[in-house]
Amino acid sequence: MLIKSHDSYPYRPDAPVWGWLKDSANIEIRGVQPPGKYADALPDVLASGDVPDIVFFNHWDEANRYGSQGFFLDLTQYLHKLPNLKAFWAANPANRQMSETVDKSNYMFTFGNVIDQRGWLVRNDVLSRYGLQPPRTWDELYMVLKRLKEVYPDSYPFAFRYGVGILDLIAPSFSSGGSIYADAEGQMHYGPIEPGFRALVEYMARFYAEGLIPPHFMSMSNKEWEDTLAAGQAFITSDYVVRIDYFQNLTNGVSFDLMAPPAGPGGKQEVMNGNFATTGMGISARTPRLATALKYVDFLFSEEGIHLTNWGKEGESYTSVNGAKHYKISDAFQLRKETNLLTSGTYAVFRFDAYNAQYSEKQQLANRVALQYNHPIKPILPPLTYDEQILVATTFERIRKTTNDYLAQFIMGRLPLTEWDRYVQEIEKLGLNPILEMYTNAWQRSKHPS
């Protein structure tokens, strides 16, 4: 299996979950890790001809592109040997449709029922020390950050990772989106050129100019971000909600709380709805172990497999008292690190009861409350033909890179916002409108197939 390893809980061939899977499914998995970035290495692995039996995908676009070239099996042609996957798709048709191609093929299964909740986190203890309330709007956010900078001049009160990628998460509170997104009627829009998005960039530019965000926000690594928050040099962040427990366990003192997203002008208190997976796994079309690969995939969707891959083995990873299960390792990140439960290649379906049980009572409450702040529409785009995928990989990739370059320049003050209209014109000249029309047509095609 070609496995993507996570920095916080890396793949370990000797981790207990692989032994539990071997005992239950009678299948031994040998993990293969490519060098460098996973997405960059995948084409090289395919070109080598030595493709592992099962491959992890970052996004269904990868599976569809390479699957249509004959590298991976169309799982719909093997559902007679995948009864558990077939039943799961029947009960969860949206999960199947996410990774479906125009011709209704599925070259991968998308991980199911994933809760990957994002939100805003705040040091309420620090705010209350200075008589401050969690900000409800971006004007209030500016005032709170400004006050925190006054009392902690060496801090950067609002710290985040992902560079301008953080704007994807925030954009719904400005009635926009971080990239191409569909409205309720299926009309496609490109958020980064909209007036609401410009307002967001204006706020971020002001934050940068006044030292309210780190000067190296574009290159801030995950470790630097963690260290900044853990050291009390930042007090508000926007990230995964489960980081509440993470920082509490990491520092045994720094305590973040869930905060309602501040609303932008004319917007709502919302964040991008990211509670779905783009990731999944597929089976090599050249596997010499087809029956075993199919058996493994189907086991992951069985009741036994779903329970095992979420909870592990009773007495080893969890205990059961009066019918209630409790993980033996209370730190969710440490649980995954030590057991490899719920990591790449070890599961197919999330169980929210198991997911939530990993965390403290405070974190469990935050996980539930944060759901109410999701934007109602998930940013899932319709399937494309192969030629359309190539257009996205070329034309839209240039648009995306140019957009990010401009946004960074605007925020860092290297380009005045008076140049916004010129930026919009350049993005449109790169071929944006044909891309939007293509996606609109694709949405119509997916809703009304011929």
Short mmCIF file of C-alpha atoms in Angstrom, two decimals:
data_model
loop_
_atom_site.label_atom_id
_atom_site.label_comp_id
_atom_site.label_asym_id
_atom_site.label_seq_id
_atom_site.Cartn_x
_atom_site.Cartn_y
_atom_site.Cartn_z
CA MET A 1 0.00 0.00 0.00
CA LEU A 2 1.28 3.45 -0.96
CA ILE A 3 0.79 5.40 2.27
CA LYS A 4 0.89 9.10 3.02
CA SER A 5 2.47 9.74 6.40
CA HIS A 6 1.35 12.62 8.65
CA ASP A 7 3.86 14.80 10.50
CA SER A 8 1.91 14.61 13.77
CA TYR A 9 1.29 10.84 13.62
CA PRO A 10 3.69 9.23 11.13
CA TYR A 11 3.24 5.80 9.59
CA ARG A 12 4.83 3.04 11.64
CA PRO A 13 4.89 -0.51 10.23
CA ASP A 14 5.02 -1.87 13.79
CA ALA A 15 2.03 0.18 15.01
CA PRO A 16 -0.66 -1.97 16.69
CA VAL A 17 -3.42 -1.23 14.16
CA TRP A 18 -1.61 -3.18 11.44
CA GLY A 19 -1.45 -6.23 13.70
CA TRP A 20 -5.14 -5.89 14.58
CA LEU A 21 -6.01 -5.69 10.89
CA LYS A 22 -3.92 -8.76 10.15
CA ASP A 23 -5.62 -10.72 12.94
CA SER A 24 -9.14 -9.69 11.92
CA ALA A 25 -8.93 -9.58 8.12
CA ASN A 26 -6.12 -12.13 7.71
CA ILE A 27 -4.29 -9.65 5.50
CA GLU A 28 -0.81 -8.28 6.08
CA ILE A 29 -0.20 -4.76 4.82
CA ARG A 30 3.28 -3.64 3.78
CA GLY A 31 3.40 0.13 3.66
CA VAL A 32 5.39 1.95 0.97
CA GLN A 33 6.31 5.61 1.42
CA PRO A 34 7.55 7.66 -1.53
CA PRO A 35 10.27 10.28 -1.01
CA GLY A 36 9.45 13.97 -0.83
CA LYS A 37 5.96 15.41 -1.04
CA TYR A 38 3.35 12.74 -1.61
CA ALA A 39 1.47 14.53 -4.40
CA ASP A 40 4.71 15.18 -6.28
CA ALA A 41 5.90 11.59 -5.92
CA LEU A 42 2.73 9.85 -7.11
CA PRO A 43 3.31 10.47 -10.86
CA ASP A 44 6.84 9.07 -10.52
CA VAL A 45 5.53 5.94 -8.81
CA LEU A 46 3.02 5.40 -11.60
CA ALA A 47 5.65 6.02 -14.29
CA SER A 48 7.97 3.45 -12.69
CA GLY A 49 5.50 0.67 -13.41
CA ASP A 50 6.00 -0.68 -9.88
CA VAL A 51 2.67 0.45 -8.44
CA PRO A 52 1.60 -0.91 -5.04
CA ASP A 53 -1.65 -2.89 -4.88
CA ILE A 54 -3.52 -0.13 -3.04
CA VAL A 55 -2.80 3.59 -3.36
CA PHE A 56 -3.79 6.50 -1.14
CA PHE A 57 -5.06 9.62 -2.95
CA ASN A 58 -5.06 13.20 -1.68
CA HIS A 59 -8.02 14.04 -3.92
CA TRP A 60 -10.41 12.27 -6.25
CA ASP A 61 -9.09 14.43 -9.09
CA GLU A 62 -5.87 12.39 -8.91
CA ALA A 63 -7.75 9.11 -8.94
CA ASN A 64 -9.98 10.15 -11.82
CA ARG A 65 -7.12 11.51 -13.93
CA TYR A 66 -4.90 8.46 -13.52
CA GLY A 67 -7.78 6.02 -13.41
CA SER A 68 -9.06 7.19 -16.79
CA GLN A 69 -5.57 6.44 -18.13
CA GLY A 70 -5.85 2.85 -17.00
CA PHE A 71 -3.74 2.93 -13.83
CA PHE A 72 -6.57 2.07 -11.42
CA LEU A 73 -9.64 -0.15 -11.32
CA ASP A 74 -13.16 1.19 -11.65
CA LEU A 75 -14.58 -0.09 -8.36
CA THR A 76 -18.13 -0.03 -9.74
CA GLN A 77 -17.16 -3.01 -11.90
CA TYR A 78 -16.27 -5.04 -8.79
CA LEU A 79 -19.18 -4.29 -6.47
CA HIS A 80 -20.26 -7.95 -6.66
CA LYS A 81 -17.04 -8.63 -4.75
CA LEU A 82 -17.40 -5.54 -2.54
CA PRO A 83 -20.77 -6.08 -0.81
CA ASN A 84 -19.94 -3.89 2.18
CA LEU A 85 -18.77 -0.99 0.03
CA LYS A 86 -21.86 -1.44 -2.17
CA ALA A 87 -24.13 -1.25 0.91
CA PHE A 88 -22.30 1.81 2.26
CA TRP A 89 -22.63 3.65 -1.05
CA ALA A 90 -26.31 2.74 -1.23
CA ALA A 91 -26.87 4.21 2.23
CA ASN A 92 -24.57 7.21 1.57
CA PRO A 93 -24.99 8.14 -2.11
CA ALA A 94 -23.35 11.55 -1.64
CA ASN A 95 -20.14 9.81 -0.61
CA ARG A 96 -20.06 7.86 -3.85
CA GLN A 97 -20.98 10.87 -5.97
CA MET A 98 -18.10 13.00 -4.65
CA SER A 99 -15.49 10.83 -6.36
CA GLU A 100 -17.65 9.78 -9.30
CA THR A 101 -16.50 10.57 -12.84
CA VAL A 102 -18.69 11.88 -15.63
CA ASP A 103 -19.22 8.31 -16.89
CA LYS A 104 -20.14 7.14 -13.34
CA SER A 105 -16.86 5.35 -12.71
CA ASN A 106 -15.25 5.35 -9.25
CA TYR A 107 -11.51 4.86 -9.28
CA MET A 108 -11.32 5.38 -5.53
CA PHE A 109 -13.55 5.29 -2.49
CA THR A 110 -13.74 8.49 -0.51
CA PHE A 111 -13.39 8.20 3.25
CA GLY A 112 -16.88 8.34 4.72
CA ASN A 113 -18.62 10.38 7.43
CA VAL A 114 -15.51 12.47 8.07
CA ILE A 115 -15.76 15.24 10.67
CA ASP A 116 -12.87 17.62 10.07
CA GLN A 117 -14.33 20.67 11.77
CA ARG A 118 -12.56 24.02 11.43
CA GLY A 119 -13.23 27.10 13.48
CA TRP A 120 -11.83 29.95 15.54
CA LEU A 121 -9.94 29.48 18.81
CA VAL A 122 -9.25 32.14 21.43
CA ARG A 123 -7.34 32.56 24.68
CA ASN A 124 -10.31 33.66 26.78
CA ASP A 125 -8.10 33.80 29.87
CA VAL A 126 -5.95 36.47 28.24
CA LEU A 127 -8.93 38.43 26.91
CA SER A 128 -10.69 38.48 30.29
CA ARG A 129 -7.48 39.68 31.95
CA TYR A 130 -7.87 42.95 30.03
CA GLY A 131 -11.65 43.20 30.05
CA LEU A 132 -11.99 42.07 26.42
CA GLN A 133 -14.79 40.00 24.92
CA PRO A 134 -14.46 37.51 22.05
CA PRO A 135 -14.98 39.57 18.88
CA ARG A 136 -18.24 39.04 16.98
CA THR A 137 -17.27 41.07 13.91
CA TRP A 138 -14.04 41.84 12.07
CA ASP A 139 -14.12 45.42 13.34
CA GLU A 140 -14.22 44.05 16.88
CA LEU A 141 -11.50 41.55 15.96
CA TYR A 142 -9.29 44.43 14.87
CA MET A 143 -9.86 46.29 18.13
CA VAL A 144 -9.16 43.20 20.25
CA LEU A 145 -5.96 42.40 18.34
CA LYS A 146 -4.84 46.01 18.59
CA ARG A 147 -5.33 46.02 22.36
CA LEU A 148 -3.46 42.72 22.76
CA LYS A 149 -0.58 44.10 20.72
CA GLU A 150 -0.40 47.07 23.07
CA VAL A 151 -0.06 44.93 26.19
CA TYR A 152 2.09 42.28 24.48
CA PRO A 153 4.20 44.32 22.02
CA ASP A 154 6.39 41.33 21.09
CA SER A 155 3.38 39.19 20.17
CA TYR A 156 1.50 38.65 16.94
CA PRO A 157 -2.00 38.28 18.39
CA PHE A 158 -3.53 36.50 15.37
CA ALA A 159 -1.34 33.65 14.09
CA PHE A 160 -2.23 30.98 11.57
CA ARG A 161 -0.67 28.53 9.11
CA TYR A 162 -1.21 27.87 5.39
CA GLY A 163 -0.35 31.41 4.26
CA VAL A 164 -3.11 32.90 2.09
CA GLY A 165 -4.75 29.48 2.21
CA ILE A 166 -6.30 30.56 5.52
CA LEU A 167 -8.56 32.88 3.51
CA ASP A 168 -10.43 29.83 2.15
CA LEU A 169 -11.64 29.07 5.66
CA ILE A 170 -12.58 32.67 6.45
CA ALA A 171 -14.17 33.74 3.14
CA PRO A 172 -17.75 32.55 3.94
CA SER A 173 -17.96 35.12 6.74
CA PHE A 174 -17.50 37.74 3.99
CA SER A 175 -20.20 36.15 1.79
CA SER A 176 -17.56 34.75 -0.53
CA GLY A 177 -15.43 31.65 -1.13
CA GLY A 178 -11.76 30.82 -1.22
CA SER A 179 -11.76 29.54 -4.79
CA ILE A 180 -14.40 28.39 -7.28
CA TYR A 181 -17.64 27.72 -5.45
CA ALA A 182 -21.27 27.09 -6.32
CA ASP A 183 -24.28 28.97 -5.04
CA ALA A 184 -27.54 27.20 -4.24
CA GLU A 185 -28.57 27.29 -7.93
CA GLY A 186 -25.30 25.80 -9.15
CA GLN A 187 -23.98 29.04 -10.58
CA MET A 188 -20.21 29.13 -10.25
CA HIS A 189 -18.26 32.02 -8.74
CA TYR A 190 -14.61 32.76 -8.13
CA GLY A 191 -14.41 34.15 -4.61
CA PRO A 192 -10.96 35.82 -4.71
CA ILE A 193 -12.12 38.49 -7.17
CA GLU A 194 -15.38 39.36 -5.35
CA PRO A 195 -16.01 42.56 -3.34
CA GLY A 196 -16.47 40.58 -0.12
CA PHE A 197 -13.10 38.92 -0.58
CA ARG A 198 -11.49 42.28 -1.21
CA ALA A 199 -12.85 43.48 2.15
CA LEU A 200 -11.24 40.45 3.80
CA VAL A 201 -7.91 41.24 2.15
CA GLU A 202 -8.16 44.86 3.32
CA TYR A 203 -8.51 43.73 6.92
CA MET A 204 -5.57 41.34 6.58
CA ALA A 205 -3.43 44.07 5.02
CA ARG A 206 -4.21 46.32 7.98
CA PHE A 207 -3.35 43.51 10.40
CA TYR A 208 -0.04 42.95 8.64
CA ALA A 209 0.88 46.65 8.57
CA GLU A 210 0.24 46.97 12.31
CA GLY A 211 2.06 43.80 13.35
CA LEU A 212 -1.09 41.95 14.38
CA ILE A 213 -0.14 38.88 12.31
CA PRO A 214 3.35 37.39 11.88
CA PRO A 215 5.47 39.11 9.21
CA HIS A 216 6.43 35.70 7.79
CA PHE A 217 2.86 34.38 7.65
CA MET A 218 3.39 33.10 4.09
CA SER A 219 6.20 30.78 5.13
CA MET A 220 5.14 29.95 8.68
CA SER A 221 5.60 26.22 9.22
CA ASN A 222 3.32 24.02 11.24
CA LYS A 223 5.97 23.80 13.99
CA GLU A 224 6.48 27.58 14.11
CA TRP A 225 2.73 28.11 14.36
CA GLU A 226 2.44 25.58 17.18
CA ASP A 227 5.41 27.07 19.04
CA THR A 228 4.01 30.61 18.68
CA LEU A 229 0.67 29.66 20.21
CA ALA A 230 2.18 27.38 22.86
CA ALA A 231 4.59 30.13 23.98
CA GLY A 232 1.78 32.65 24.49
CA GLN A 233 2.91 34.84 21.59
CA ALA A 234 -0.48 34.61 19.83
CA PHE A 235 -3.96 34.54 21.30
CA ILE A 236 -6.37 33.94 18.43
CA THR A 237 -6.12 31.44 15.61
CA SER A 238 -8.30 29.80 12.99
CA ASP A 239 -7.70 26.10 12.46
CA TYR A 240 -9.02 22.65 13.33
CA VAL A 241 -11.24 22.76 16.40
CA VAL A 242 -9.53 19.67 17.87
CA ARG A 243 -6.46 21.82 18.46
CA ILE A 244 -8.08 22.87 21.76
CA ASP A 245 -7.03 19.59 23.36
CA TYR A 246 -3.80 19.51 21.42
CA PHE A 247 -2.47 22.72 22.92
CA GLN A 248 -3.82 21.89 26.36
CA ASN A 249 -1.96 18.57 26.31
CA LEU A 250 1.12 20.06 24.67
CA THR A 251 1.66 22.84 27.17
CA ASN A 252 -0.32 21.85 30.25
CA GLY A 253 -1.23 25.48 30.71
CA VAL A 254 -2.07 27.29 27.48
CA SER A 255 -5.82 26.91 27.12
CA PHE A 256 -7.80 27.83 24.00
CA ASP A 257 -11.59 28.02 23.77
CA LEU A 258 -13.93 27.82 20.82
CA MET A 259 -14.97 31.23 19.50
CA ALA A 260 -17.84 32.04 17.16
CA PRO A 261 -16.40 33.16 13.80
CA PRO A 262 -16.33 36.96 13.53
CA ALA A 263 -18.61 38.19 10.77
CA GLY A 264 -17.30 40.38 7.99
CA PRO A 265 -19.26 43.39 6.70
CA GLY A 266 -22.59 42.09 5.44
CA GLY A 267 -21.53 38.51 6.19
CA LYS A 268 -22.44 35.90 8.77
CA GLN A 269 -20.59 34.12 11.55
CA GLU A 270 -19.55 31.20 9.35
CA VAL A 271 -16.55 29.17 8.29
CA MET A 272 -15.96 26.98 5.27
CA ASN A 273 -17.79 23.68 5.63
CA GLY A 274 -14.95 21.20 5.46
CA ASN A 275 -16.69 18.18 6.93
CA PHE A 276 -16.03 15.86 4.04
CA ALA A 277 -12.99 14.00 2.77
CA THR A 278 -11.31 14.52 -0.56
CA THR A 279 -8.98 11.66 0.31
CA GLY A 280 -9.43 7.96 -0.31
CA MET A 281 -7.86 4.84 -1.77
CA GLY A 282 -7.90 2.94 -5.04
CA ILE A 283 -6.68 -0.39 -6.37
CA SER A 284 -3.95 -0.70 -8.99
CA ALA A 285 -5.15 -2.09 -12.31
CA ARG A 286 -1.99 -4.21 -12.44
CA THR A 287 -2.14 -5.73 -8.99
CA PRO A 288 -1.20 -9.42 -8.90
CA ARG A 289 -3.16 -9.67 -5.62
CA LEU A 290 -6.57 -8.45 -6.78
CA ALA A 291 -8.64 -10.78 -4.62
CA THR A 292 -6.72 -9.76 -1.49
CA ALA A 293 -6.91 -6.05 -2.30
CA LEU A 294 -10.68 -6.29 -2.83
CA LYS A 295 -11.02 -8.24 0.38
CA TYR A 296 -9.12 -5.57 2.34
CA VAL A 297 -11.15 -2.69 0.92
CA ASP A 298 -14.43 -4.47 1.64
CA PHE A 299 -13.34 -5.36 5.17
CA LEU A 300 -12.82 -1.67 5.92
CA PHE A 301 -16.51 -1.07 5.14
CA SER A 302 -17.81 -4.00 7.19
CA GLU A 303 -19.28 -3.43 10.66
CA GLU A 304 -16.35 -5.35 12.13
CA GLY A 305 -13.90 -3.30 10.08
CA ILE A 306 -15.48 0.05 10.92
CA HIS A 307 -15.45 -0.77 14.63
CA LEU A 308 -11.88 -2.06 14.56
CA THR A 309 -10.46 0.83 12.54
CA ASN A 310 -12.09 3.43 14.80
CA TRP A 311 -11.73 1.84 18.24
CA GLY A 312 -8.99 -0.72 17.84
CA LYS A 313 -8.92 -3.77 20.12
CA GLU A 314 -10.67 -3.95 23.47
CA GLY A 315 -8.23 -4.12 26.33
CA GLU A 316 -5.41 -2.74 24.20
CA SER A 317 -6.66 0.55 22.77
CA TYR A 318 -9.94 0.95 24.63
CA THR A 319 -11.92 -0.32 27.59
CA SER A 320 -15.67 -0.75 27.90
CA VAL A 321 -17.55 0.11 31.09
CA ASN A 322 -21.33 -0.34 31.24
CA GLY A 323 -21.44 -0.27 27.47
CA ALA A 324 -19.45 2.96 27.18
CA LYS A 325 -16.10 2.76 25.43
CA HIS A 326 -13.08 4.77 26.54
CA TYR A 327 -9.73 5.03 24.81
CA LYS A 328 -6.79 4.06 26.99
CA ILE A 329 -4.76 6.94 25.53
CA SER A 330 -6.64 10.17 26.20
CA ASP A 331 -4.57 12.42 23.92
CA ALA A 332 -6.04 12.06 20.41
CA PHE A 333 -2.80 12.94 18.64
CA GLN A 334 -0.82 10.56 20.84
CA LEU A 335 -3.41 7.84 20.23
CA ARG A 336 -2.90 8.06 16.48
CA LYS A 337 0.86 8.32 16.86
CA GLU A 338 1.15 5.21 19.05
CA THR A 339 -1.51 3.01 17.43
CA ASN A 340 -1.82 4.48 13.88
CA LEU A 341 -5.62 4.30 14.31
CA LEU A 342 -7.46 6.62 11.91
CA THR A 343 -4.37 7.29 9.81
CA SER A 344 -3.78 6.90 6.08
CA GLY A 345 -4.65 3.41 4.89
CA THR A 346 -6.09 2.09 8.15
CA TYR A 347 -9.76 3.05 7.83
CA ALA A 348 -12.56 3.91 5.42
CA VAL A 349 -15.40 5.23 7.60
CA PHE A 350 -15.30 7.62 10.55
CA ARG A 351 -17.53 6.98 13.55
CA PHE A 352 -18.37 10.26 15.28
CA ASP A 353 -18.87 8.54 18.65
CA ALA A 354 -15.35 7.14 18.47
CA TYR A 355 -13.92 10.37 17.07
CA ASN A 356 -15.45 12.46 19.84
CA ALA A 357 -14.49 9.98 22.56
CA GLN A 358 -10.82 10.71 21.90
CA TYR A 359 -11.16 14.12 23.49
CA SER A 360 -11.77 15.89 26.79
CA GLU A 361 -15.29 16.99 27.77
CA LYS A 362 -14.37 20.55 26.83
CA GLN A 363 -13.19 19.45 23.40
CA GLN A 364 -16.23 17.22 22.86
CA LEU A 365 -18.54 20.16 23.53
CA ALA A 366 -16.54 22.39 21.18
CA ASN A 367 -16.70 19.72 18.46
CA ARG A 368 -20.50 19.72 18.65
CA VAL A 369 -21.02 23.47 18.99
CA ALA A 370 -18.64 24.32 16.13
CA LEU A 371 -20.86 22.45 13.66
CA GLN A 372 -23.45 25.25 13.80
CA TYR A 373 -21.00 27.73 12.25
CA ASN A 374 -20.48 25.80 9.02
CA HIS A 375 -21.47 27.48 5.78
CA PRO A 376 -24.50 25.51 4.52
CA ILE A 377 -22.94 24.60 1.16
CA LYS A 378 -19.87 22.38 1.04
CA PRO A 379 -17.27 23.47 -1.56
CA ILE A 380 -17.56 20.28 -3.62
CA LEU A 381 -17.32 20.78 -7.38
CA PRO A 382 -18.98 18.53 -9.98
CA PRO A 383 -17.06 15.81 -11.89
CA LEU A 384 -15.23 16.78 -15.06
CA THR A 385 -14.35 15.01 -18.28
CA TYR A 386 -10.71 14.16 -18.93
CA ASP A 387 -10.29 17.16 -21.26
CA GLU A 388 -11.86 19.41 -18.63
CA GLN A 389 -9.49 18.04 -16.01
CA ILE A 390 -6.54 18.95 -18.23
CA LEU A 391 -7.93 22.48 -18.57
CA VAL A 392 -8.08 22.75 -14.79
CA ALA A 393 -4.55 21.38 -14.42
CA THR A 394 -3.20 23.98 -16.85
CA THR A 395 -5.36 27.10 -17.15
CA PHE A 396 -6.85 27.10 -13.67
CA GLU A 397 -3.54 26.18 -12.06
CA ARG A 398 -2.07 29.38 -13.57
CA ILE A 399 -5.07 31.33 -12.28
CA ARG A 400 -4.68 29.87 -8.80
CA LYS A 401 -0.94 30.62 -8.58
CA THR A 402 -1.39 34.16 -9.91
CA THR A 403 -4.22 34.76 -7.46
CA ASN A 404 -2.13 33.64 -4.50
CA ASP A 405 0.79 35.81 -5.60
CA TYR A 406 -1.45 38.87 -5.81
CA LEU A 407 -3.16 38.19 -2.48
CA ALA A 408 0.18 37.88 -0.70
CA GLN A 409 1.42 41.13 -2.28
CA PHE A 410 -1.77 42.97 -1.26
CA ILE A 411 -1.61 41.76 2.33
CA MET A 412 2.10 42.53 2.74
CA GLY A 413 1.61 46.02 1.32
CA ARG A 414 3.90 45.45 -1.64
CA LEU A 415 0.98 46.18 -3.94
CA PRO A 416 -1.65 48.80 -3.03
CA LEU A 417 -5.29 47.76 -3.03
CA THR A 418 -5.92 50.48 -5.58
CA GLU A 419 -4.53 47.86 -7.99
CA TRP A 420 -7.40 45.46 -7.20
CA ASP A 421 -9.27 46.11 -10.46
CA ARG A 422 -6.11 45.45 -12.47
CA TYR A 423 -5.65 42.19 -10.58
CA VAL A 424 -9.22 41.14 -11.38
CA GLN A 425 -8.69 41.95 -15.05
CA GLU A 426 -5.51 39.89 -15.18
CA ILE A 427 -7.22 36.90 -13.57
CA GLU A 428 -10.04 37.13 -16.09
CA LYS A 429 -7.57 37.41 -18.99
CA LEU A 430 -5.97 34.16 -17.89
CA GLY A 431 -9.19 32.39 -18.84
CA LEU A 432 -11.35 32.49 -15.72
CA ASN A 433 -14.74 32.90 -17.40
CA PRO A 434 -14.40 29.76 -19.58
CA ILE A 435 -13.43 27.83 -16.45
CA LEU A 436 -16.50 29.08 -14.58
CA GLU A 437 -18.73 28.29 -17.55
CA MET A 438 -17.20 24.82 -17.75
CA TYR A 439 -17.98 24.13 -14.08
CA THR A 440 -21.51 25.53 -14.41
CA ASN A 441 -22.13 23.22 -17.36
CA ALA A 442 -20.63 20.34 -15.38
CA TRP A 443 -23.00 21.06 -12.49
CA GLN A 444 -25.97 21.09 -14.84
CA ARG A 445 -24.72 17.86 -16.43
CA SER A 446 -24.41 16.16 -13.03
CA LYS A 447 -27.95 17.17 -12.05
CA HIS A 448 -29.55 16.39 -15.39
CA PRO A 449 -27.55 13.61 -17.07
CA SER A 450 -28.53 12.80 -20.65
#
